[in-house]
Coordinates of C-alpha atoms and ligand atoms in Angstrom, one line a residue:
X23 CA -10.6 31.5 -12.5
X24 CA -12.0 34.2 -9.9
X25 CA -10.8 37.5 -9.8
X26 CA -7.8 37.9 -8.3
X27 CA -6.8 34.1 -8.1
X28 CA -3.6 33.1 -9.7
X29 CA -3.4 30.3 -11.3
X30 CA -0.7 27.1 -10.1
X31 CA 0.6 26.7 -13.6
X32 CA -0.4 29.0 -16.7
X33 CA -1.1 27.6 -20.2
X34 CA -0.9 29.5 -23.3
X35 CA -3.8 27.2 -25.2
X36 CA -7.1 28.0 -24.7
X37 CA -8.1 26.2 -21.9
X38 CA -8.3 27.9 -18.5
X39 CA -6.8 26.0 -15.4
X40 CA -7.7 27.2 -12.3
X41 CA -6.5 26.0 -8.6
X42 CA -8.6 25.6 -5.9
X43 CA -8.2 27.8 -2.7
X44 CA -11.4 26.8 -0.6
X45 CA -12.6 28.2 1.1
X46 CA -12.2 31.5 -1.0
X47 CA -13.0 33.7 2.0
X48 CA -10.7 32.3 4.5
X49 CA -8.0 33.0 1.9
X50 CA -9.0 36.5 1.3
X51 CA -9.4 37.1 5.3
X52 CA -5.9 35.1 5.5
X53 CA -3.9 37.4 3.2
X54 CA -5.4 40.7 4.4
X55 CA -4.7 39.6 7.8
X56 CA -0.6 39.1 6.5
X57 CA -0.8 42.8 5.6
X58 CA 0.7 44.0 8.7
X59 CA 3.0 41.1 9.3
X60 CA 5.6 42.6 11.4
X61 CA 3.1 43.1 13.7
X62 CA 0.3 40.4 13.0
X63 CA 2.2 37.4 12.7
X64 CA -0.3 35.5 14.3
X65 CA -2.7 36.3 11.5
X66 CA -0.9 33.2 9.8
X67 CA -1.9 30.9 12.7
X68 CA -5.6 30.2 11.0
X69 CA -7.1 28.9 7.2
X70 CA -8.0 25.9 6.3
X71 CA -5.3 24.2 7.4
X72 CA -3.5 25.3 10.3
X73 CA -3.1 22.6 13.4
X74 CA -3.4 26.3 15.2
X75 CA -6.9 26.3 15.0
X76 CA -8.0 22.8 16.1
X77 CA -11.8 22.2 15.2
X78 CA -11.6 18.6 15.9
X79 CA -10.6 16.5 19.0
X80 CA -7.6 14.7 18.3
X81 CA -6.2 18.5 17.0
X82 CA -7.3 20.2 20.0
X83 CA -4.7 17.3 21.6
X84 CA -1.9 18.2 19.2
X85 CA -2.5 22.2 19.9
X86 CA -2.4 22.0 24.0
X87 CA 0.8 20.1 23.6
X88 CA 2.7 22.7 21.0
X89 CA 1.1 25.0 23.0
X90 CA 2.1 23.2 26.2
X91 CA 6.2 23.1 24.6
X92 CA 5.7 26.1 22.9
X93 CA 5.1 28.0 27.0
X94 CA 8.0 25.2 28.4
X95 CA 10.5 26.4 25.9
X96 CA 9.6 29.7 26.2
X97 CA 10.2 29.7 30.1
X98 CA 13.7 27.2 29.9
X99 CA 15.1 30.1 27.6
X100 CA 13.8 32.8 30.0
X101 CA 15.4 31.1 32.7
X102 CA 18.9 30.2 30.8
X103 CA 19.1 33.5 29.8
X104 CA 18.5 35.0 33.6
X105 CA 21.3 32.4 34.6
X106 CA 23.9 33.4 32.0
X107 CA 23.3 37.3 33.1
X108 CA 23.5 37.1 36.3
X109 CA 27.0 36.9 36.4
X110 CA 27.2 39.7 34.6
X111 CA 25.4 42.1 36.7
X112 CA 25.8 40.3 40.3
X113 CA 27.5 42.3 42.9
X114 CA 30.1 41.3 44.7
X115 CA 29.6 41.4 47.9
X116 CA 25.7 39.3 47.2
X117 CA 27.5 36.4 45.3
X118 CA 25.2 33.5 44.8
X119 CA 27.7 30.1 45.1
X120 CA 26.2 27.1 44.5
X121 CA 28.6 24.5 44.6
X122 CA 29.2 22.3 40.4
X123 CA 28.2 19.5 41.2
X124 CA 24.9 20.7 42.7
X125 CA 25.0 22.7 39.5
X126 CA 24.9 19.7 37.4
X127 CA 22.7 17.7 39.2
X128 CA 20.0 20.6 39.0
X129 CA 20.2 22.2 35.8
X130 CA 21.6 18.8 34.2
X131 CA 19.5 16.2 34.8
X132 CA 16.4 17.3 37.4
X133 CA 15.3 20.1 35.2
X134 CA 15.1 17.7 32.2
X135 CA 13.7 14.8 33.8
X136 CA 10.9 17.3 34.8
X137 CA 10.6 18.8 31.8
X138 CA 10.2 15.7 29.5
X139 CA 7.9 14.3 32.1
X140 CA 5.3 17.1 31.8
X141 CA 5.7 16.8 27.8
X142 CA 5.2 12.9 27.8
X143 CA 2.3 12.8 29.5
X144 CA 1.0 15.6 27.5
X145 CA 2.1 13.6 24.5
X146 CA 0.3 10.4 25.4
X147 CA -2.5 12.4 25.6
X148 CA -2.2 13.6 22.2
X149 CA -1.5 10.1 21.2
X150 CA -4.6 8.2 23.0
X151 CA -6.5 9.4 19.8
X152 CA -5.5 6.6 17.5
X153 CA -6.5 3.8 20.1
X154 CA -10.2 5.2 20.9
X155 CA -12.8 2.5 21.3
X156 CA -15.7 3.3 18.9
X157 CA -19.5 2.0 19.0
X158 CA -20.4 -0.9 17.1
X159 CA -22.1 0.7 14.9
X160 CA -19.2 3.7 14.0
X161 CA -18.6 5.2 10.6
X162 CA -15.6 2.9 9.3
X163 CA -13.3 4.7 6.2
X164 CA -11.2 2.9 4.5
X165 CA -8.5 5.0 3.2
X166 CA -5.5 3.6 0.6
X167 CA -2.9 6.2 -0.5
X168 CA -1.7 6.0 -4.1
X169 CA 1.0 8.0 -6.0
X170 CA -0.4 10.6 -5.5
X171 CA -4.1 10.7 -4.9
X172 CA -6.1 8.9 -2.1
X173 CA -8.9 6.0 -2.1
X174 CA -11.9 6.6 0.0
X175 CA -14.0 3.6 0.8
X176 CA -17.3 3.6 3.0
X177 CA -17.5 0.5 5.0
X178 CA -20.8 -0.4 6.5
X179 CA -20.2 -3.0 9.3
X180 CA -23.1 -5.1 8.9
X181 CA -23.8 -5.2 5.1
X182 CA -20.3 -5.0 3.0
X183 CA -22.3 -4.8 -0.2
X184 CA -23.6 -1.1 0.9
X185 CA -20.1 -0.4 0.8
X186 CA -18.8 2.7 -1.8
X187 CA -16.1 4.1 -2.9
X188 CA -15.2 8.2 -3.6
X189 CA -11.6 9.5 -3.7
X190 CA -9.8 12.5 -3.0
X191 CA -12.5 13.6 -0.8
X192 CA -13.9 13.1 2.9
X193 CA -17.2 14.2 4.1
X194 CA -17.4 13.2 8.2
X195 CA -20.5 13.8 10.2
X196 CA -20.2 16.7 12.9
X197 CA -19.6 15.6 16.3
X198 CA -19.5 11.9 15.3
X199 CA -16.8 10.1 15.9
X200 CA -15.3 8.6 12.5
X201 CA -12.5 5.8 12.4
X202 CA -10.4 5.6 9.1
X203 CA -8.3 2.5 8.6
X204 CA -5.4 3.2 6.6
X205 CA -2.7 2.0 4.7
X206 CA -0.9 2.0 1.0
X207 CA -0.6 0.6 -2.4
X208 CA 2.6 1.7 -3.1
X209 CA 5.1 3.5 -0.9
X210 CA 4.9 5.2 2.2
X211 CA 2.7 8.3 2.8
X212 CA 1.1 10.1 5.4
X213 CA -2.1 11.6 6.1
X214 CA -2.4 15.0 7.5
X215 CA -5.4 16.8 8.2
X216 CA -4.5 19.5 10.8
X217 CA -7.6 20.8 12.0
X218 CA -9.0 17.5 12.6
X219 CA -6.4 15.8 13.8
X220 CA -2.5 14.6 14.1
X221 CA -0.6 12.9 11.1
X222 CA -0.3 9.3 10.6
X223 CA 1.3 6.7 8.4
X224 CA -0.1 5.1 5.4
X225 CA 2.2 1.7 5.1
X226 CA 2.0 -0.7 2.4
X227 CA 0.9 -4.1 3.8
X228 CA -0.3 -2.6 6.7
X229 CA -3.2 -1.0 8.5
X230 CA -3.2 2.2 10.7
X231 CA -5.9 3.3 12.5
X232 CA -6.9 6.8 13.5
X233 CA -9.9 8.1 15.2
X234 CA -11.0 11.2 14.0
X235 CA -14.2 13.7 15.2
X236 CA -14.7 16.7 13.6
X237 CA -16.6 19.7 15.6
X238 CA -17.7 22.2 13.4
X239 CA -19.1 22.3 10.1
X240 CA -16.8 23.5 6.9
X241 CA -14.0 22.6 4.4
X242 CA -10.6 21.6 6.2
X243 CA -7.5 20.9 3.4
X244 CA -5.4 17.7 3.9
X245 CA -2.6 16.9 2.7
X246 CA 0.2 14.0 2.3
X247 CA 2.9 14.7 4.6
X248 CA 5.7 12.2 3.9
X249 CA 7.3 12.5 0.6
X250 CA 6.3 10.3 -1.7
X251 CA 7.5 11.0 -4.8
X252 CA 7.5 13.1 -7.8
X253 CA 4.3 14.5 -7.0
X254 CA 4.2 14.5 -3.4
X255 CA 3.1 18.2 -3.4
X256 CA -0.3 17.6 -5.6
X257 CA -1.3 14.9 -2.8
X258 CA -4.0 17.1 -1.1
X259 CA -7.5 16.4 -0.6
X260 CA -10.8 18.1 1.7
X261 CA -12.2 16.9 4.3
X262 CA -16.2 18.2 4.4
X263 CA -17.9 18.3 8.0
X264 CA -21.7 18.7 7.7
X265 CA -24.4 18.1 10.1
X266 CA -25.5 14.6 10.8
X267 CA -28.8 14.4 8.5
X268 CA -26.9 16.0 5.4
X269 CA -24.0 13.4 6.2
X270 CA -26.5 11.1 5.3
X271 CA -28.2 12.0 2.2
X272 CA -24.8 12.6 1.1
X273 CA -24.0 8.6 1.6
X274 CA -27.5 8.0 -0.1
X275 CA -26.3 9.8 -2.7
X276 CA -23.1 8.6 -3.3
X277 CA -24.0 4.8 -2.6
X278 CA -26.5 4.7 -6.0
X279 CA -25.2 4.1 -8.9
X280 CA -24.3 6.7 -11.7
X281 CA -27.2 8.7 -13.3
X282 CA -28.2 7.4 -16.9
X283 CA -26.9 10.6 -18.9
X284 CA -30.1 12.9 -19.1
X285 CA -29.2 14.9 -22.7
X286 CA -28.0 14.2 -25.7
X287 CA -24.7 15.9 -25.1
X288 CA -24.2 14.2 -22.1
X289 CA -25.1 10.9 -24.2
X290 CA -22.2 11.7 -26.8
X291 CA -19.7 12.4 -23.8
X292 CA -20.6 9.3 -22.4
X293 CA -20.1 7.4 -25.7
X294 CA -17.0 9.2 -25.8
X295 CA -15.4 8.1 -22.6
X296 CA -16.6 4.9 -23.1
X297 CA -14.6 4.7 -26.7
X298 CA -11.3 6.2 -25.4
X299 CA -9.6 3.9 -22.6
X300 CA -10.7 5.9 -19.6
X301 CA -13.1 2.6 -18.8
X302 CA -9.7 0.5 -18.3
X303 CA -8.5 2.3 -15.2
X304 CA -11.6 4.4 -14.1
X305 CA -15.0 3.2 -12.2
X306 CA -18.3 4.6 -13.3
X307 CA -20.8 2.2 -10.9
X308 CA -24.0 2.1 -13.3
X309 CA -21.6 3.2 -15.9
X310 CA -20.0 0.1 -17.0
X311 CA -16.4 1.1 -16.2
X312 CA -14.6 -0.9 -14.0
X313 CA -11.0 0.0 -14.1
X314 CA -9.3 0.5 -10.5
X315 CA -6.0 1.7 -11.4
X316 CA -7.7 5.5 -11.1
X317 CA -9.9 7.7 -8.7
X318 CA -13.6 6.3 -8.7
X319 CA -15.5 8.7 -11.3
X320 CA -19.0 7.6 -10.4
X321 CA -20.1 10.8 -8.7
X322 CA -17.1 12.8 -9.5
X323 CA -20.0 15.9 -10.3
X324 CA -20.2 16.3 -6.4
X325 CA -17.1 16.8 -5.7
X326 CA -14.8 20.2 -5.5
X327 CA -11.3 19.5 -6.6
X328 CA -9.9 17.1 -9.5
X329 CA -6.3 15.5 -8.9
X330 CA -5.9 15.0 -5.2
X331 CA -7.1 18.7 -4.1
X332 CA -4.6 20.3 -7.1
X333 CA -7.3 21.7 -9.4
X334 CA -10.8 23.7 -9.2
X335 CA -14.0 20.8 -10.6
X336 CA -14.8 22.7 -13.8
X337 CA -15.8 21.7 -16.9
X338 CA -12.7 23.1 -18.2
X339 CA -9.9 21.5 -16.1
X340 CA -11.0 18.8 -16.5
X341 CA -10.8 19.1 -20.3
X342 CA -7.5 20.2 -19.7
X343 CA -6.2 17.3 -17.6
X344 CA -7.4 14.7 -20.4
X345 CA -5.0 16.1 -22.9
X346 CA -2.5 17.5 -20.9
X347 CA -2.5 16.3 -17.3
X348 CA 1.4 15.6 -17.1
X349 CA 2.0 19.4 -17.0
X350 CA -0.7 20.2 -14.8
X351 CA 0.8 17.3 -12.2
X352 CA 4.3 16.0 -13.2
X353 CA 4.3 12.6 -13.1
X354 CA 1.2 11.4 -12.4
X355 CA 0.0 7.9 -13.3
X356 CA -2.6 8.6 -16.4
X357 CA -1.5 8.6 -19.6
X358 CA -2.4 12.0 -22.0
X359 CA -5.0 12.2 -24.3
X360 CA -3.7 15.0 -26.6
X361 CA -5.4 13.3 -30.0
X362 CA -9.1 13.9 -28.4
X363 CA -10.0 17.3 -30.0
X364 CA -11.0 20.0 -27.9
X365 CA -14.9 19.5 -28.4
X366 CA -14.8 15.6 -27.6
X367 CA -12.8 16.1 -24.0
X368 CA -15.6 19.3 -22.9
X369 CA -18.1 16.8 -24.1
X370 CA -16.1 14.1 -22.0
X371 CA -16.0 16.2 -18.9
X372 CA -19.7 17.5 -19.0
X373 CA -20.5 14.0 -18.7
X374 CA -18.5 13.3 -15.9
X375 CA -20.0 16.8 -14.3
X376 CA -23.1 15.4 -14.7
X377 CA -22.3 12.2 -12.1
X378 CA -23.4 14.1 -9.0
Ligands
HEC1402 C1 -3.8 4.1 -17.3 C2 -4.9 4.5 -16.4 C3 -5.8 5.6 -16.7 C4 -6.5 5.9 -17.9 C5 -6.5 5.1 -19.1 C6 -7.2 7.1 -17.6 N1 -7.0 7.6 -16.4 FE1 -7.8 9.2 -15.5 N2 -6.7 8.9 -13.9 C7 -5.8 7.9 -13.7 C8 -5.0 8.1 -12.5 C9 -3.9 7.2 -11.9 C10 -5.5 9.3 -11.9 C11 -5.1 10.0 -10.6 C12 -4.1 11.1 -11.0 C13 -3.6 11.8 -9.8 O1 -4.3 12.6 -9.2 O2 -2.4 11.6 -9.4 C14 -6.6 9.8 -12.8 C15 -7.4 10.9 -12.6 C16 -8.4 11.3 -13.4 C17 -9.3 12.4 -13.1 C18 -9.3 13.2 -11.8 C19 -10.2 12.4 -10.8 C20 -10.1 12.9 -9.3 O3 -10.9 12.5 -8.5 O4 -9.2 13.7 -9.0 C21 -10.2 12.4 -14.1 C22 -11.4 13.4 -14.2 C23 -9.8 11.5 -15.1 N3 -8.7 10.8 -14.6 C24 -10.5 11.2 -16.3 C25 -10.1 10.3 -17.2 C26 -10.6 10.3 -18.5 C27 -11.7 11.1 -19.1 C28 -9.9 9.3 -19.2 C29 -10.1 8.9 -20.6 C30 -10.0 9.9 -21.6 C31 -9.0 8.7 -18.3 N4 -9.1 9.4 -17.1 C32 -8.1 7.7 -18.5 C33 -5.6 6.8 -14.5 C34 -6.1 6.7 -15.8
CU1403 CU1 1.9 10.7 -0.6

């Protein structure tokens, strides 16, 4: 836990649990900038995830159009307002008469048609996004929401055995256009990554597509945005933009198996998640676990959050979550380890630290 970081939930044993809030600095500037709020309001319009300050395409759609109705509502009201007070102040003798039925037609049915014109073509706009051609040769995701954490599977076009799978986190290549084809195992959810672009459905049975281009490097937060259940609200996950070469040593990285653990520690951990279950519903590639009912583990080292985006990767929450993960996220799917002692979950999780 950093200094000055409060923790999502607090718990009296010794084991620290600390929540992620990434990045840090954006945070900080974000809460220094609600200071002055009567005044600042606006501060609240940027972080990691505010649709306010689009850094990718399809949000830079979704912004000019609340934008767009944001400066249309703002003028309708102006203009109601100047209607309803003119009566109020008119003279006599420079009485404006426009005849009711006039009055109807105008303000009743020309000045919506107009209006809602201007919005829907603004909204198609912001719509055209999830119908983008792509090259052949595009980045393909497959994404597949469960209650509540998310499946992220690499497809590569031409050769489906260079396929891999990650979870809970998505790392897109700057200025590359990036399709993700998505859908459900369970019930409906939705997928909402503000910065990047607009929310869509994730239906059982069903594919959705979405094209999505992010512009500038960094961390954006995502998030499920249709309830979904119990834990609806511990759905999150990060997107990661990096430059095109790192975008591919990362996907080197991730397609090879899991390293062979390196120390003896890291041995004993590994015996030790071998020996408790974890291999029935978890994947280690290299690792001889092959379960699929949980997040892919194989290079779960590399990646920043545990639990869909809910907790900070350390050594420690993770130790935490074996024995006690149905407090840390209330009703999640993975049964509690609470008879592994202390020593044999740390050992546990430094193994799976060590799967960069
Ligand atoms: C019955 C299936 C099941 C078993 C057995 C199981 N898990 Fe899980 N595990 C899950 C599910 C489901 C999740 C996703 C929970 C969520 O975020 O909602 C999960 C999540 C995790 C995560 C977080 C992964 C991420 O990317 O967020 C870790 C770490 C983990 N399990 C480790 C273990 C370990 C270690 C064991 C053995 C002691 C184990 N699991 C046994 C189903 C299981
Ligand atoms: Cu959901």
């Amino acid at each position: 836990m950093k200094a000055g970081k409060q923790p999502v939930i607090l718990f009296p044993e010794e084991d620290e649990v600390s929540a992620p809030m990434i990045p840090p600095a954006a945070f900080t500037r974000h809460l220094a900038g609600l200071a002055p709020a009567a005044l600042f309001l606006f501060a609240g319009c940027t972080g990691p995830q505010s649709a306010l300050q689009p850094s990718g395409a399809a949000a830079r759609e979704v912004a000019y159009l609340w934008w767009a109705m944001f400066w249309a509502g703002t003028a309708i009201f102006v203009l109601v307002l100047a209607l309803l007070l003119y009566p109020v102040f008119r003279q006599r003798a420079r009485r404006w008469r426009i005849p009711p039925l006039q009055m109807i037609v105008a303000g009743g049915i020309a000045l919506p048609v107009v209006a809602l014109s201007i919005l829907l073509v603004f909204g198609l706009r912001a719509g055209s996004g999830v119908s983008a051609d792509l090259p052949e040769d595009a980045i393909s995701i497959r994404v597949t929401a469960h209650q509540w954490w998310w499946d992220i599977e690499y497809v590569d076009r031409r050769d489906q055995s260079r396929n891999f799978t990650t979870a809970n986190e998505l790392y897109l290549p700057v200025g590359q256009p990036v399709e993700l084809l998505l859908t459900s195992s369970d019930v409906i959810h939705s997928l909402w990554l503000p910065r990047i672009a607009g929310k869509i459905d994730l239906i059982p049975t069903h594919t959705n597509r979405l094209v999505v281009e992010a512009e500038e490097t960094g961390v954006f937060r995502g998030q499920c945005a249709e309830f979904c259940g119990l834990s609806h609200a511990q759905m999150a996950f990060y997107a990661v933009a990096v430059p095109q070469e790192e975008f591919e040593a990362w996907v080197e990285r991730q397609r090879a198996p899991a390293a062979p653990p390196s120390t003896a520690a890291i041995r004993a951990g590994k015996e030790a998640f071998d020996a408790s279950g974890c291999v029935v519903c978890h994947t280690v590639r290299g690792g001889g676990a092959w379960g699929v009912e949980g997040p892919d583990l194989t290079h779960l080292g590399s990646r920043l959050t545990i639990a869909a985006g809910t907790f900070d990767n350390t050594r420690e929450n993770i130790a935490a979550w074996i024995a006690r993960n149905e407090q840390m996220k209330p009703g999640n799917k993975m049964p509690e380890f609470p008879h592994l002692d202390r020593e044999t979950r740390l050992s546990i999780a430094a193994y799976l630290e060590s799967l960069q």
